[in-house]
PDB file of C-alpha atoms in Angstrom:
ATOM      1  CA  PRO T  63     -23.848   1.334   8.405  1.00  0.00           C
ATOM      2  CA  GLY T  64     -22.387   4.216  10.372  1.00  0.00           C
ATOM      3  CA  GLU T  65     -21.407   7.146   9.903  1.00  0.00           C
ATOM      4  CA  ALA T  66     -18.978   8.743   7.132  1.00  0.00           C
ATOM      5  CA  ILE T  67     -16.902  11.283   7.986  1.00  0.00           C
ATOM      6  CA  ASP T  68     -15.455  13.433   5.946  1.00  0.00           C
ATOM      7  CA  LEU T  69     -11.677  13.463   6.285  1.00  0.00           C
ATOM      8  CA  GLY T  70     -10.977  16.240   3.450  1.00  0.00           C
ATOM      9  CA  LEU T  71      -9.660  13.349   1.568  1.00  0.00           C
ATOM     10  CA  SER T  72     -10.996  11.880  -2.062  1.00  0.00           C
ATOM     11  CA  VAL T  73     -13.794  10.061  -0.144  1.00  0.00           C
ATOM     12  CA  SER T  74     -15.579   9.810   3.378  1.00  0.00           C
ATOM     13  CA  TRP T  75     -14.368   7.028   5.629  1.00  0.00           C
ATOM     14  CA  CYS T  76     -16.376   5.245   7.502  1.00  0.00           C
ATOM     15  CA  GLU T  77     -17.070   5.160  11.711  1.00  0.00           C
ATOM     16  CA  TYR T  78     -16.486   2.476  12.289  1.00  0.00           C
ATOM     17  CA  ASN T  79     -16.062  -1.221  10.836  1.00  0.00           C
ATOM     18  CA  ILE T  80     -17.260  -3.465   9.136  1.00  0.00           C
ATOM     19  CA  GLY T  81     -19.287  -5.830  12.017  1.00  0.00           C
ATOM     20  CA  ALA T  82     -18.419  -3.634  15.207  1.00  0.00           C
ATOM     21  CA  SER T  83     -20.738  -1.583  17.880  1.00  0.00           C
ATOM     22  CA  ASP T  84     -18.707   0.824  17.744  1.00  0.00           C
ATOM     23  CA  PRO T  85     -15.061   2.711  16.925  1.00  0.00           C
ATOM     24  CA  SER T  86     -14.073   0.834  19.739  1.00  0.00           C
ATOM     25  CA  ASP T  87     -14.646  -2.149  18.790  1.00  0.00           C
ATOM     26  CA  PRO T  88     -12.617  -4.049  15.877  1.00  0.00           C
ATOM     27  CA  GLY T  89     -15.691  -6.006  14.211  1.00  0.00           C
ATOM     28  CA  LEU T  90     -15.204  -8.846  12.405  1.00  0.00           C
ATOM     29  CA  PHE T  91     -12.461 -10.705  10.401  1.00  0.00           C
ATOM     30  CA  PHE T  92     -12.766 -10.871   6.446  1.00  0.00           C
ATOM     31  CA  GLY T  93     -10.693 -12.373   3.797  1.00  0.00           C
ATOM     32  CA  TYR T  94     -10.518 -11.047   0.205  1.00  0.00           C
ATOM     33  CA  GLY T  95     -13.615 -11.534  -1.506  1.00  0.00           C
ATOM     34  CA  ASP T  96     -15.539 -13.280   1.918  1.00  0.00           C
ATOM     35  CA  LEU T  97     -19.011 -11.716   2.071  1.00  0.00           C
ATOM     36  CA  ASP T  98     -19.984 -13.194   5.777  1.00  0.00           C
ATOM     37  CA  GLY T  99     -15.883 -12.952   7.408  1.00  0.00           C
ATOM     38  CA  THR T 100     -16.379 -17.014   7.867  1.00  0.00           C
ATOM     39  CA  GLU T 101     -14.585 -17.616   5.110  1.00  0.00           C
ATOM     40  CA  THR T 102     -11.166 -19.953   6.999  1.00  0.00           C
ATOM     41  CA  SER T 103      -9.607 -21.578   4.571  1.00  0.00           C
ATOM     42  CA  THR T 104      -5.535 -21.187   3.364  1.00  0.00           C
ATOM     43  CA  SER T 105      -5.876 -21.883  -0.334  1.00  0.00           C
ATOM     44  CA  TYR T 106      -6.074 -18.974  -2.530  1.00  0.00           C
ATOM     45  CA  ALA T 107      -8.997 -20.565  -5.233  1.00  0.00           C
ATOM     46  CA  ASP T 108     -11.061 -20.153  -2.181  1.00  0.00           C
ATOM     47  CA  TYR T 109     -10.912 -16.756  -2.766  1.00  0.00           C
ATOM     48  CA  PRO T 110     -11.916 -14.097  -6.354  1.00  0.00           C
ATOM     49  CA  SER T 111      -8.660 -13.504  -8.799  1.00  0.00           C
ATOM     50  CA  GLN T 112      -9.349  -9.644  -9.359  1.00  0.00           C
ATOM     51  CA  ASP T 113      -9.933  -6.943  -7.631  1.00  0.00           C
ATOM     52  CA  VAL T 114     -13.397  -6.832  -5.252  1.00  0.00           C
ATOM     53  CA  VAL T 115     -14.248  -3.065  -5.072  1.00  0.00           C
ATOM     54  CA  GLY T 116     -17.892  -1.940  -5.494  1.00  0.00           C
ATOM     55  CA  THR T 117     -18.890  -5.600  -6.914  1.00  0.00           C
ATOM     56  CA  ASP T 118     -20.751  -8.655  -5.625  1.00  0.00           C
ATOM     57  CA  ARG T 119     -17.747  -9.659  -3.604  1.00  0.00           C
ATOM     58  CA  ASP T 120     -17.564  -6.845  -0.771  1.00  0.00           C
ATOM     59  CA  PRO T 121     -19.391  -6.926   1.847  1.00  0.00           C
ATOM     60  CA  ALA T 122     -19.790  -3.051   2.447  1.00  0.00           C
ATOM     61  CA  TYR T 123     -21.301  -2.546  -1.269  1.00  0.00           C
ATOM     62  CA  VAL T 124     -23.694  -5.395  -0.260  1.00  0.00           C
ATOM     63  CA  TYR T 125     -24.806  -5.122   2.987  1.00  0.00           C
ATOM     64  CA  TRP T 126     -23.933  -1.408   3.216  1.00  0.00           C
ATOM     65  CA  GLY T 127     -25.745  -0.133  -0.361  1.00  0.00           C
ATOM     66  CA  GLN T 128     -25.885   3.103  -0.598  1.00  0.00           C
ATOM     67  CA  GLY T 129     -22.482   4.280  -1.969  1.00  0.00           C
ATOM     68  CA  TRP T 130     -20.506   2.368   1.370  1.00  0.00           C
ATOM     69  CA  ARG T 131     -17.351  -0.164   0.099  1.00  0.00           C
ATOM     70  CA  MET T 132     -13.676  -1.339   0.022  1.00  0.00           C
ATOM     71  CA  PRO T 133     -11.247   1.306  -0.354  1.00  0.00           C
ATOM     72  CA  THR T 134      -9.559   1.324  -2.456  1.00  0.00           C
ATOM     73  CA  LYS T 135      -5.015   0.932  -2.431  1.00  0.00           C
ATOM     74  CA  SER T 136      -5.000   5.343  -3.262  1.00  0.00           C
ATOM     75  CA  GLU T 137      -7.446   5.279  -0.882  1.00  0.00           C
ATOM     76  CA  ILE T 138      -5.401   3.533   1.507  1.00  0.00           C
ATOM     77  CA  GLN T 139      -2.893   5.118   1.161  1.00  0.00           C
ATOM     78  CA  GLU T 140      -4.252   8.911   0.871  1.00  0.00           C
ATOM     79  CA  LEU T 141      -4.986   8.377   4.259  1.00  0.00           C
ATOM     80  CA  CYS T 142      -1.557   7.413   5.662  1.00  0.00           C
ATOM     81  CA  ASN T 143      -0.113  10.223   3.847  1.00  0.00           C
ATOM     82  CA  ARG T 144      -2.553  13.216   4.542  1.00  0.00           C
ATOM     83  CA  CYS T 145      -4.175  12.643   7.736  1.00  0.00           C
ATOM     84  CA  ASP T 146      -1.914  12.416  11.243  1.00  0.00           C
ATOM     85  CA  TRP T 147      -1.622   9.941  12.671  1.00  0.00           C
ATOM     86  CA  LYS T 148      -1.645   9.202  16.867  1.00  0.00           C
ATOM     87  CA  TRP T 149      -1.287   6.721  19.073  1.00  0.00           C
ATOM     88  CA  THR T 150      -4.534   6.460  22.049  1.00  0.00           C
ATOM     89  CA  GLN T 151      -7.012   4.751  23.647  1.00  0.00           C
ATOM     90  CA  GLN T 152     -10.658   4.115  23.177  1.00  0.00           C
ATOM     91  CA  ASN T 153     -12.691   2.223  25.879  1.00  0.00           C
ATOM     92  CA  GLY T 154      -9.268   0.692  26.484  1.00  0.00           C
ATOM     93  CA  ILE T 155      -8.585  -0.523  23.007  1.00  0.00           C
ATOM     94  CA  GLU T 156      -5.882   0.867  21.677  1.00  0.00           C
ATOM     95  CA  GLY T 157      -5.183   2.002  18.154  1.00  0.00           C
ATOM     96  CA  TYR T 158      -5.195   5.704  16.096  1.00  0.00           C
ATOM     97  CA  LEU T 159      -6.701   8.532  15.849  1.00  0.00           C
ATOM     98  CA  VAL T 160      -6.473   9.557  12.312  1.00  0.00           C
ATOM     99  CA  LYS T 161      -6.974  13.338  12.150  1.00  0.00           C
ATOM    100  CA  GLY T 162      -8.073  14.711   8.314  1.00  0.00           C
ATOM    101  CA  ARG T 163      -8.415  18.492   7.301  1.00  0.00           C
ATOM    102  CA  GLY T 164     -12.421  17.406   8.770  1.00  0.00           C
ATOM    103  CA  GLY T 165     -12.995  15.153  11.661  1.00  0.00           C
ATOM    104  CA  SER T 166     -11.265  12.003  12.241  1.00  0.00           C
ATOM    105  CA  ILE T 167     -12.097   8.254  13.353  1.00  0.00           C
ATOM    106  CA  PHE T 168     -10.284   5.835  15.395  1.00  0.00           C
ATOM    107  CA  LEU T 169      -9.366   2.568  13.545  1.00  0.00           C
ATOM    108  CA  PRO T 170      -8.236  -0.050  16.725  1.00  0.00           C
ATOM    109  CA  VAL T 171      -6.233  -3.262  16.257  1.00  0.00           C
ATOM    110  CA  THR T 172      -7.397  -5.991  15.451  1.00  0.00           C
ATOM    111  CA  GLY T 173      -5.196  -8.623  14.726  1.00  0.00           C
ATOM    112  CA  GLN T 174      -5.139 -10.771  12.537  1.00  0.00           C
ATOM    113  CA  ARG T 175      -6.692 -14.508  11.716  1.00  0.00           C
ATOM    114  CA  SER T 176      -4.593 -16.974   9.244  1.00  0.00           C
ATOM    115  CA  GLY T 177      -7.485 -20.343   8.557  1.00  0.00           C
ATOM    116  CA  SER T 178      -8.780 -19.825  12.562  1.00  0.00           C
ATOM    117  CA  VAL T 179      -5.754 -19.083  14.923  1.00  0.00           C
ATOM    118  CA  VAL T 180      -6.045 -14.865  16.012  1.00  0.00           C
ATOM    119  CA  SER T 181      -2.941 -13.363  16.298  1.00  0.00           C
ATOM    120  CA  PHE T 182      -2.108 -10.155  17.145  1.00  0.00           C
ATOM    121  CA  ASP T 183      -5.428  -8.972  18.087  1.00  0.00           C
ATOM    122  CA  LYS T 184      -3.491  -6.823  21.599  1.00  0.00           C
ATOM    123  CA  THR T 185      -0.787  -4.995  18.984  1.00  0.00           C
ATOM    124  CA  ARG T 186      -1.575  -4.594  15.793  1.00  0.00           C
ATOM    125  CA  GLY T 187      -3.695  -3.571  13.223  1.00  0.00           C
ATOM    126  CA  TYR T 188      -5.168  -4.444   9.285  1.00  0.00           C
ATOM    127  CA  TYR T 189      -7.518  -3.314   7.403  1.00  0.00           C
ATOM    128  CA  TRP T 190      -8.668  -4.157   4.013  1.00  0.00           C
ATOM    129  CA  ALA T 191      -7.992  -2.202   0.655  1.00  0.00           C
ATOM    130  CA  GLY T 192     -10.307  -4.496  -1.929  1.00  0.00           C
ATOM    131  CA  GLU T 193      -7.666  -4.411  -4.616  1.00  0.00           C
ATOM    132  CA  LEU T 194      -5.128  -7.080  -4.747  1.00  0.00           C
ATOM    133  CA  THR T 195      -1.897  -5.991  -6.104  1.00  0.00           C
ATOM    134  CA  THR T 196      -0.627  -6.482  -9.532  1.00  0.00           C
ATOM    135  CA  LYS T 197       1.953  -8.250  -9.432  1.00  0.00           C
ATOM    136  CA  ASP T 198       1.012 -10.599  -8.146  1.00  0.00           C
ATOM    137  CA  ARG T 199      -2.869 -12.034  -7.616  1.00  0.00           C
ATOM    138  CA  ASN T 200      -2.764 -14.215  -4.627  1.00  0.00           C
ATOM    139  CA  TYR T 201      -2.179 -10.352  -2.404  1.00  0.00           C
ATOM    140  CA  ALA T 202      -4.320  -7.519  -1.330  1.00  0.00           C
ATOM    141  CA  ALA T 203      -3.070  -4.450  -0.319  1.00  0.00           C
ATOM    142  CA  ALA T 204      -4.162  -3.253   2.574  1.00  0.00           C
ATOM    143  CA  ILE T 205      -3.303  -0.532   6.208  1.00  0.00           C
ATOM    144  CA  PHE T 206      -0.699  -1.986   8.301  1.00  0.00           C
ATOM    145  CA  PHE T 207      -0.018  -0.378  12.336  1.00  0.00           C
ATOM    146  CA  TYR T 208       0.778  -0.657  15.401  1.00  0.00           C
ATOM    147  CA  LYS T 209       2.913   1.962  17.908  1.00  0.00           C
ATOM    148  CA  GLY T 210       4.897   3.334  16.048  1.00  0.00           C
ATOM    149  CA  ASN T 211       4.377   3.211  12.154  1.00  0.00           C
ATOM    150  CA  HIS T 212       1.245   2.609  10.012  1.00  0.00           C
ATOM    151  CA  MET T 213       1.712   1.770   6.560  1.00  0.00           C
ATOM    152  CA  VAL T 214      -0.408  -0.546   2.863  1.00  0.00           C
ATOM    153  CA  LYS T 215       1.563  -2.776   2.656  1.00  0.00           C
ATOM    154  CA  ASP T 216       0.384  -6.480   0.317  1.00  0.00           C
ATOM    155  CA  TYR T 217      -1.072  -9.344   2.235  1.00  0.00           C
ATOM    156  CA  ARG T 218      -2.100 -12.853   0.858  1.00  0.00           C
ATOM    157  CA  LYS T 219      -5.734 -12.646   0.270  1.00  0.00           C
ATOM    158  CA  CYS T 220      -6.449 -15.295   2.668  1.00  0.00           C
ATOM    159  CA  TYR T 221      -5.827 -14.082   6.302  1.00  0.00           C
ATOM    160  CA  GLY T 222      -8.821 -12.688   7.701  1.00  0.00           C
ATOM    161  CA  PHE T 223      -9.048  -9.176   8.451  1.00  0.00           C
ATOM    162  CA  ALA T 224     -10.962  -5.709   9.424  1.00  0.00           C
ATOM    163  CA  ILE T 225     -12.924  -4.246   6.728  1.00  0.00           C
ATOM    164  CA  ARG T 226     -13.373  -0.504   7.234  1.00  0.00           C
ATOM    165  CA  PRO T 227     -15.878   0.787   4.157  1.00  0.00           C
ATOM    166  CA  VAL T 228     -15.519   4.265   2.191  1.00  0.00           C
ATOM    167  CA  LYS T 229     -17.658   6.392   0.846  1.00  0.00           C
ATOM    168  CA  GLU T 230     -17.687   8.274  -2.202  1.00  0.00           C
ATOM    169  CA  ASP T 231     -18.861  12.099  -1.735  1.00  0.00           C
ATOM    170  CA  PHE T 232     -20.970  13.605  -4.133  1.00  0.00           C
TER     171      PHE T 232
END
């Protein structure tokens, strides 16, 4: 696991994504509740129908341990609302430098995977939260961004997105 960065929020954010070797590396694509990033099914039935934060279907919790887990929807909303977001580049990769009251993290563009097809890999970022929406259990919350805007949205849980783990401060 990477280093926990204190942004002055309710949780610390990891310096990089799961499967990445540095902060500018987008890492692996994961379907919602997919532990190893290999599930490419577009059928909702192949993904969990419950929240996965801190469970045996949360890749950060299972493989990194030591308090790491996927963020909740409220934690990604807090990241969007309480930090300064500046579009920039690191190692030739575009993304947002996200600054809090403490440190900062870089969220690289990641693109998304639908089935085995990757799209928007140079222009958009998609990062899962570990919670399904309350209105439709086939959708989960995620951070979505592109140059000029960032937000929390709900997406089909069969999409492959990046995961940026969080750690609760003790």
